[in-house]
PDB file of C-alpha atoms and ligand atoms in Angstrom:
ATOM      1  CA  UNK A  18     -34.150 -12.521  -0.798  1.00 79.00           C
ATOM      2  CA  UNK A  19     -32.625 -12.151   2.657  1.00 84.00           C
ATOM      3  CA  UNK A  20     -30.107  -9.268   3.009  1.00 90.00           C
ATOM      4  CA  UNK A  21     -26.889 -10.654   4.092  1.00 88.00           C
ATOM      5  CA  UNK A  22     -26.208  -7.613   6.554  1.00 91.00           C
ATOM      6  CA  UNK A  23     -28.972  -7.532   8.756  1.00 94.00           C
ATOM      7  CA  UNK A  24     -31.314 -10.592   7.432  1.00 91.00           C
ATOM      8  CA  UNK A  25     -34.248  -8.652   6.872  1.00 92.00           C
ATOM      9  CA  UNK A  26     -36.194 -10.401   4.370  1.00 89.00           C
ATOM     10  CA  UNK A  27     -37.261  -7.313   2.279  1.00 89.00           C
ATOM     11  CA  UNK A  28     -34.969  -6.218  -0.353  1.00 90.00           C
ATOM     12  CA  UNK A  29     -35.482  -4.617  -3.600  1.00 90.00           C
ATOM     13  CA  UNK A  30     -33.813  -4.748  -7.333  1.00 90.00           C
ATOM     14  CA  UNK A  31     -31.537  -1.963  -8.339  1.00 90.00           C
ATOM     15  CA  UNK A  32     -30.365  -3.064 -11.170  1.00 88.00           C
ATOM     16  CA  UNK A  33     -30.114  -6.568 -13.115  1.00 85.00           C
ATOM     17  CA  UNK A  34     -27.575  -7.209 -15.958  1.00 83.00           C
ATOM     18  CA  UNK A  35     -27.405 -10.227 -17.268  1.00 76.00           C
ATOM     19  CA  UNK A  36     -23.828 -12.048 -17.965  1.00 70.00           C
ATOM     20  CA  UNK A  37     -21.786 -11.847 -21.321  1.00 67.00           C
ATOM     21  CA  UNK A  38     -22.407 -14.686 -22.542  1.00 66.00           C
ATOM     22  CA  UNK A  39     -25.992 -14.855 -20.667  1.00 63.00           C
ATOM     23  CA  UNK A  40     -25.239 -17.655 -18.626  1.00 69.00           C
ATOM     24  CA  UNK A  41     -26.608 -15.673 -15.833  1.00 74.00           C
ATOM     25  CA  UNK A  42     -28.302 -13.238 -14.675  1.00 82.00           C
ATOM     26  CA  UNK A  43     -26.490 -10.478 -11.990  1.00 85.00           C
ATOM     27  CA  UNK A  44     -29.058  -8.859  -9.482  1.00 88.00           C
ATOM     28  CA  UNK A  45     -28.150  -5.424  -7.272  1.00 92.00           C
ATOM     29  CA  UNK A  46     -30.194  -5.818  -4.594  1.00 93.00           C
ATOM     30  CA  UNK A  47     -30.302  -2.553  -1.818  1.00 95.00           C
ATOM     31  CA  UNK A  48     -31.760  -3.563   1.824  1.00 94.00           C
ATOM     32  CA  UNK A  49     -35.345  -1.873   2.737  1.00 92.00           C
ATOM     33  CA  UNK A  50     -33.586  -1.867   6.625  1.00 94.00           C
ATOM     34  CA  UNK A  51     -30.298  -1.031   6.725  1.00 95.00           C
ATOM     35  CA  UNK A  52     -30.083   0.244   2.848  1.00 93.00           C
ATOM     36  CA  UNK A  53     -27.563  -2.055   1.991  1.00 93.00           C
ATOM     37  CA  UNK A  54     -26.532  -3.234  -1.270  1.00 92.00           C
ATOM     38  CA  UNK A  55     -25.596  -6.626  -2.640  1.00 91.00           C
ATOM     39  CA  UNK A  56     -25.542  -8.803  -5.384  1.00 89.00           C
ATOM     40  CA  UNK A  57     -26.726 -12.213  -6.572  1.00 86.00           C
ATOM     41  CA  UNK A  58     -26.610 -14.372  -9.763  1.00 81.00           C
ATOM     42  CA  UNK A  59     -29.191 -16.472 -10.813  1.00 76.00           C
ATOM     43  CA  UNK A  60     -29.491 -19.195 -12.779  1.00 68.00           C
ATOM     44  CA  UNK A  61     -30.533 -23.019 -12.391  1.00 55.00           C
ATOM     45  CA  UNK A  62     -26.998 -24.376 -11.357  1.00 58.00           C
ATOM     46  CA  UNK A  63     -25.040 -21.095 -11.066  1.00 63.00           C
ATOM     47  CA  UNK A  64     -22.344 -22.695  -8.809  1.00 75.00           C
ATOM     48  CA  UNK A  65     -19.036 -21.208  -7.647  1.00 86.00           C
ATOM     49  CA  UNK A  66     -16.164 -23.537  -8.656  1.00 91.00           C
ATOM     50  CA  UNK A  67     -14.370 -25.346  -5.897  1.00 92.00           C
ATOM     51  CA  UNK A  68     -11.119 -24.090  -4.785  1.00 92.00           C
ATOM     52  CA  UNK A  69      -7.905 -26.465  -4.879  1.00 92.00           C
ATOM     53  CA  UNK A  70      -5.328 -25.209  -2.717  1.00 88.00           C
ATOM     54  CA  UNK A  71      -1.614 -25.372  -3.210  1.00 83.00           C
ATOM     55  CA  UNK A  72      -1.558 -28.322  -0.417  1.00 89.00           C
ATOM     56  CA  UNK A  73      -4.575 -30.351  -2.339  1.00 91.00           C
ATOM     57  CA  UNK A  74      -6.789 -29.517   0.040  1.00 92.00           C
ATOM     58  CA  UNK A  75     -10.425 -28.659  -1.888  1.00 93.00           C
ATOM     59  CA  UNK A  76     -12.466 -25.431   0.104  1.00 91.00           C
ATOM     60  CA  UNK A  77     -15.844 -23.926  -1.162  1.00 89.00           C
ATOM     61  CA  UNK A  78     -15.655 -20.158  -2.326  1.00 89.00           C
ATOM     62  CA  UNK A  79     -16.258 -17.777   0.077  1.00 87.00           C
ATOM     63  CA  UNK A  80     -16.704 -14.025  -0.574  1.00 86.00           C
ATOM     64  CA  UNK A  81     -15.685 -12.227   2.861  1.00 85.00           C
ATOM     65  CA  UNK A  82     -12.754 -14.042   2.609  1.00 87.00           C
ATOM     66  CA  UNK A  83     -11.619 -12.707  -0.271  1.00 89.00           C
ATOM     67  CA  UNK A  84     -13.517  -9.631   0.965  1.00 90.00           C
ATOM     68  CA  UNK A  85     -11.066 -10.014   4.045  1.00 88.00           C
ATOM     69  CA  UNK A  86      -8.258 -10.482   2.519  1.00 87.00           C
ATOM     70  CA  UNK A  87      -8.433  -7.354  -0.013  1.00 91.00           C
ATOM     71  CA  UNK A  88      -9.327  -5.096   2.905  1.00 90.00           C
ATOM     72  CA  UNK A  89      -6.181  -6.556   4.479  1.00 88.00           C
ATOM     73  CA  UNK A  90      -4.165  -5.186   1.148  1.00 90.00           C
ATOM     74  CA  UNK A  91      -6.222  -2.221   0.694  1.00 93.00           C
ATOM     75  CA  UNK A  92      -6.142  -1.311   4.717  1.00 90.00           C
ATOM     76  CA  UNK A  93      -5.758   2.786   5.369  1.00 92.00           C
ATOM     77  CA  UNK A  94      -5.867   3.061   1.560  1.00 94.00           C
ATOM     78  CA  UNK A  95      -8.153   5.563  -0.140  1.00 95.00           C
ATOM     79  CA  UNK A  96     -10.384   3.126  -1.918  1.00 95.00           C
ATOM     80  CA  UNK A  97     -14.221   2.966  -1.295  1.00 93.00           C
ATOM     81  CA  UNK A  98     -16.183  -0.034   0.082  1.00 90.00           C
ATOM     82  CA  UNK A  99     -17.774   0.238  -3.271  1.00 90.00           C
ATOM     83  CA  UNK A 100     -14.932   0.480  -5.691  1.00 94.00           C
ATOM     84  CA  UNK A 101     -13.874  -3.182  -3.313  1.00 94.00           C
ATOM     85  CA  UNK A 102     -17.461  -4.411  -3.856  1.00 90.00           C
ATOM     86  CA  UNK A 103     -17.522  -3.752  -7.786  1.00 90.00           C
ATOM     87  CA  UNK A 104     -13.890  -5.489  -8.213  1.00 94.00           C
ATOM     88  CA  UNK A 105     -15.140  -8.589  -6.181  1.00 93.00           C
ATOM     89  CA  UNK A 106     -18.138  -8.691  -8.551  1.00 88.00           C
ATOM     90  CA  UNK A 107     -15.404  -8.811 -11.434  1.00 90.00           C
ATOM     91  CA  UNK A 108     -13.954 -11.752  -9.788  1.00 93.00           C
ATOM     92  CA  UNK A 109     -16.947 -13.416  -8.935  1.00 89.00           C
ATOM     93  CA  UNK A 110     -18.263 -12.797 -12.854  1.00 85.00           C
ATOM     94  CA  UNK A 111     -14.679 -14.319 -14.111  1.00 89.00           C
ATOM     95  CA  UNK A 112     -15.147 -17.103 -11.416  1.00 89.00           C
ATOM     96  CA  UNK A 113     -18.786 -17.930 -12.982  1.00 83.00           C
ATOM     97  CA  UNK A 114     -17.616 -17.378 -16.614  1.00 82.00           C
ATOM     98  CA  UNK A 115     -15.084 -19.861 -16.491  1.00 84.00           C
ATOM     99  CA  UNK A 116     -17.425 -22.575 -16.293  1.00 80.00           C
ATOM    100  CA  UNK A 117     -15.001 -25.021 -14.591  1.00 87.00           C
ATOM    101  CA  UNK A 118     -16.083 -27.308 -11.211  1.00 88.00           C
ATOM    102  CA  UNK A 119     -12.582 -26.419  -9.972  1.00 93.00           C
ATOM    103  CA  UNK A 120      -9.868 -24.119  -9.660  1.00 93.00           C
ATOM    104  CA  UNK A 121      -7.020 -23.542  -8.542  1.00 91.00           C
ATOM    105  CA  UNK A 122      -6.511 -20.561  -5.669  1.00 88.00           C
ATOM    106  CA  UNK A 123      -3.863 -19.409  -7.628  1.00 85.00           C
ATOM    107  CA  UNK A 124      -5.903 -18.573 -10.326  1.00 89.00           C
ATOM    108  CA  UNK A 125      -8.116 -16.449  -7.646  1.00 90.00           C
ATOM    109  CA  UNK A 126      -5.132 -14.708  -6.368  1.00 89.00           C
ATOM    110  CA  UNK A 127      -4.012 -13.288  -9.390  1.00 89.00           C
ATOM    111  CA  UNK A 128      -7.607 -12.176 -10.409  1.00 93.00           C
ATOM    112  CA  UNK A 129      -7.435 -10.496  -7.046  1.00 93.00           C
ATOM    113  CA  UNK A 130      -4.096  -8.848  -8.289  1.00 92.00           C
ATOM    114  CA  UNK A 131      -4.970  -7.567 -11.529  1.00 93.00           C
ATOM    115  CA  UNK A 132      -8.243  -6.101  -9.694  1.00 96.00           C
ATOM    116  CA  UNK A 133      -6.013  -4.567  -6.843  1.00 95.00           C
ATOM    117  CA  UNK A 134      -3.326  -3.003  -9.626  1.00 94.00           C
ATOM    118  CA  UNK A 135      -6.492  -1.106 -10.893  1.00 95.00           C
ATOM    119  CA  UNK A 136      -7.559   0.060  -7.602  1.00 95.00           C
ATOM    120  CA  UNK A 137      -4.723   0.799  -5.613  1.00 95.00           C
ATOM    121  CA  UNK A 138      -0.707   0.205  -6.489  1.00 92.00           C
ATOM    122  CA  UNK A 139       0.430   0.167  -2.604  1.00 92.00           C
ATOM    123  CA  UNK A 140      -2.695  -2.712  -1.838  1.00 93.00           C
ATOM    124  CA  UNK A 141      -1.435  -4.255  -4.984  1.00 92.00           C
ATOM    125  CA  UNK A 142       2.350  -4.821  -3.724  1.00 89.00           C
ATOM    126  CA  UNK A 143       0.907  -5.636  -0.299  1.00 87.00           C
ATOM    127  CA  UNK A 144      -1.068  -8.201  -1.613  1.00 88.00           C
ATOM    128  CA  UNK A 145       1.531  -9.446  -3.864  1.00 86.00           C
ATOM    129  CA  UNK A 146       4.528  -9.632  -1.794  1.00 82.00           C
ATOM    130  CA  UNK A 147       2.105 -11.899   0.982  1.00 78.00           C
ATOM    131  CA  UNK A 148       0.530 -14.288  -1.970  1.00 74.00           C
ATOM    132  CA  UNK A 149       3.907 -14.660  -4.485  1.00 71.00           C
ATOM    133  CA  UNK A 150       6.170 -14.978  -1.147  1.00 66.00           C
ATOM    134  CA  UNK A 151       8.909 -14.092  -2.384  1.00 55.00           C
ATOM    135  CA  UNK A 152      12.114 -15.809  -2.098  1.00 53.00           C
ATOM    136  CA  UNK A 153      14.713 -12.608  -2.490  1.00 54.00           C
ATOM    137  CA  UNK A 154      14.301  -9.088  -2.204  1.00 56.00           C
ATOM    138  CA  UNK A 155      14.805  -8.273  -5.540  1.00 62.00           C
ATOM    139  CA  UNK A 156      12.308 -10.316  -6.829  1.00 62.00           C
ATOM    140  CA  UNK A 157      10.172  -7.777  -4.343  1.00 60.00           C
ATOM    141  CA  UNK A 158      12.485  -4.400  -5.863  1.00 65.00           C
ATOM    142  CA  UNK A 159      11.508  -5.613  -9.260  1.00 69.00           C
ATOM    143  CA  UNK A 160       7.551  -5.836  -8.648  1.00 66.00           C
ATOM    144  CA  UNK A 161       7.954  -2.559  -6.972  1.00 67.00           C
ATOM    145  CA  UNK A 162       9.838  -0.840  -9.795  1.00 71.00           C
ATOM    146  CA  UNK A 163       7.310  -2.312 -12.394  1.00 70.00           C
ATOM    147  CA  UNK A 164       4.124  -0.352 -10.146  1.00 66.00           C
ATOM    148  CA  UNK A 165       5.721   2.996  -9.523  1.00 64.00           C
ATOM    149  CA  UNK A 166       6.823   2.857 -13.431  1.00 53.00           C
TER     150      UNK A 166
HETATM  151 ZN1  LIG B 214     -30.169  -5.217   5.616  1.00 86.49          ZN
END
């Protein structure tokens, strides 16, 4: 299994857990190079559903975009690269459990959201305010309100 950091081939298994309702298997893989961790899922069609955006448009899931876009929300924040790594494995896991060829981003971005409400309430309101754009500022007040409560 080639590490996606540096592409050294030799990687070994840290830990494997398989799914809860075994429909896959979940491998933590660490780097012999660069030491590394990272995960995979096997299983004989384990597929990522395809992502329908709001404009119709259909994109294949991509994790360092979503990576990207919770470091965006979670930028200067006290929250370790492995805290974000764990919560995009809950995603990913959700993602896979649903057992659907598509979905819609939405559905992504508020997985993202109740992941980001755990980690961190200022990432959370970041992310929120960019992905519900919100039409008035007390929609925004509200949301606010609801996190510091
Ligand atoms: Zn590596």
């Amino acid at each position: 299994m080639k590490c996606p950091f540096c592409g050294n081939l030799e990687t070994q298994v840290v830990e494997t857990r398989i799914s809860e309702d075994a429909d896959f298997i979940r491998r933590r893989r660490q780097c012999g190079a660069c030491d590394k961790r990272f995960t995979t899922y096997e299983r004989p069609d384990v597929n990522f559903p395809t992502i329908v955006k709001k404009d119709g448009r259909r994109i294949e899931f991509d994790r360092s975009k979503l990576r990207g876009s919770m470091n965006l929300a979670l930028r200067k924040r006290p929250v370790s690269t492995e805290q974000v790594d764990s919560a995009i494995e809950r995603i990913e896991e959700k993602l896979l459990n649903l057992g659907l060829r598509e979905v819609q981003s939405q559905r992504i971005g508020e997985l993202v959201m109740r992941e980001l409400k755990k980690l961190d309430k200022v990432a959370y309101v970041r992310f929120a305010s960019v992905y519900r754009n919100f039409e008035d500022i007390d929609e925004f007040k509200t949301l606010v309100d609801q996190v510091r409560g």
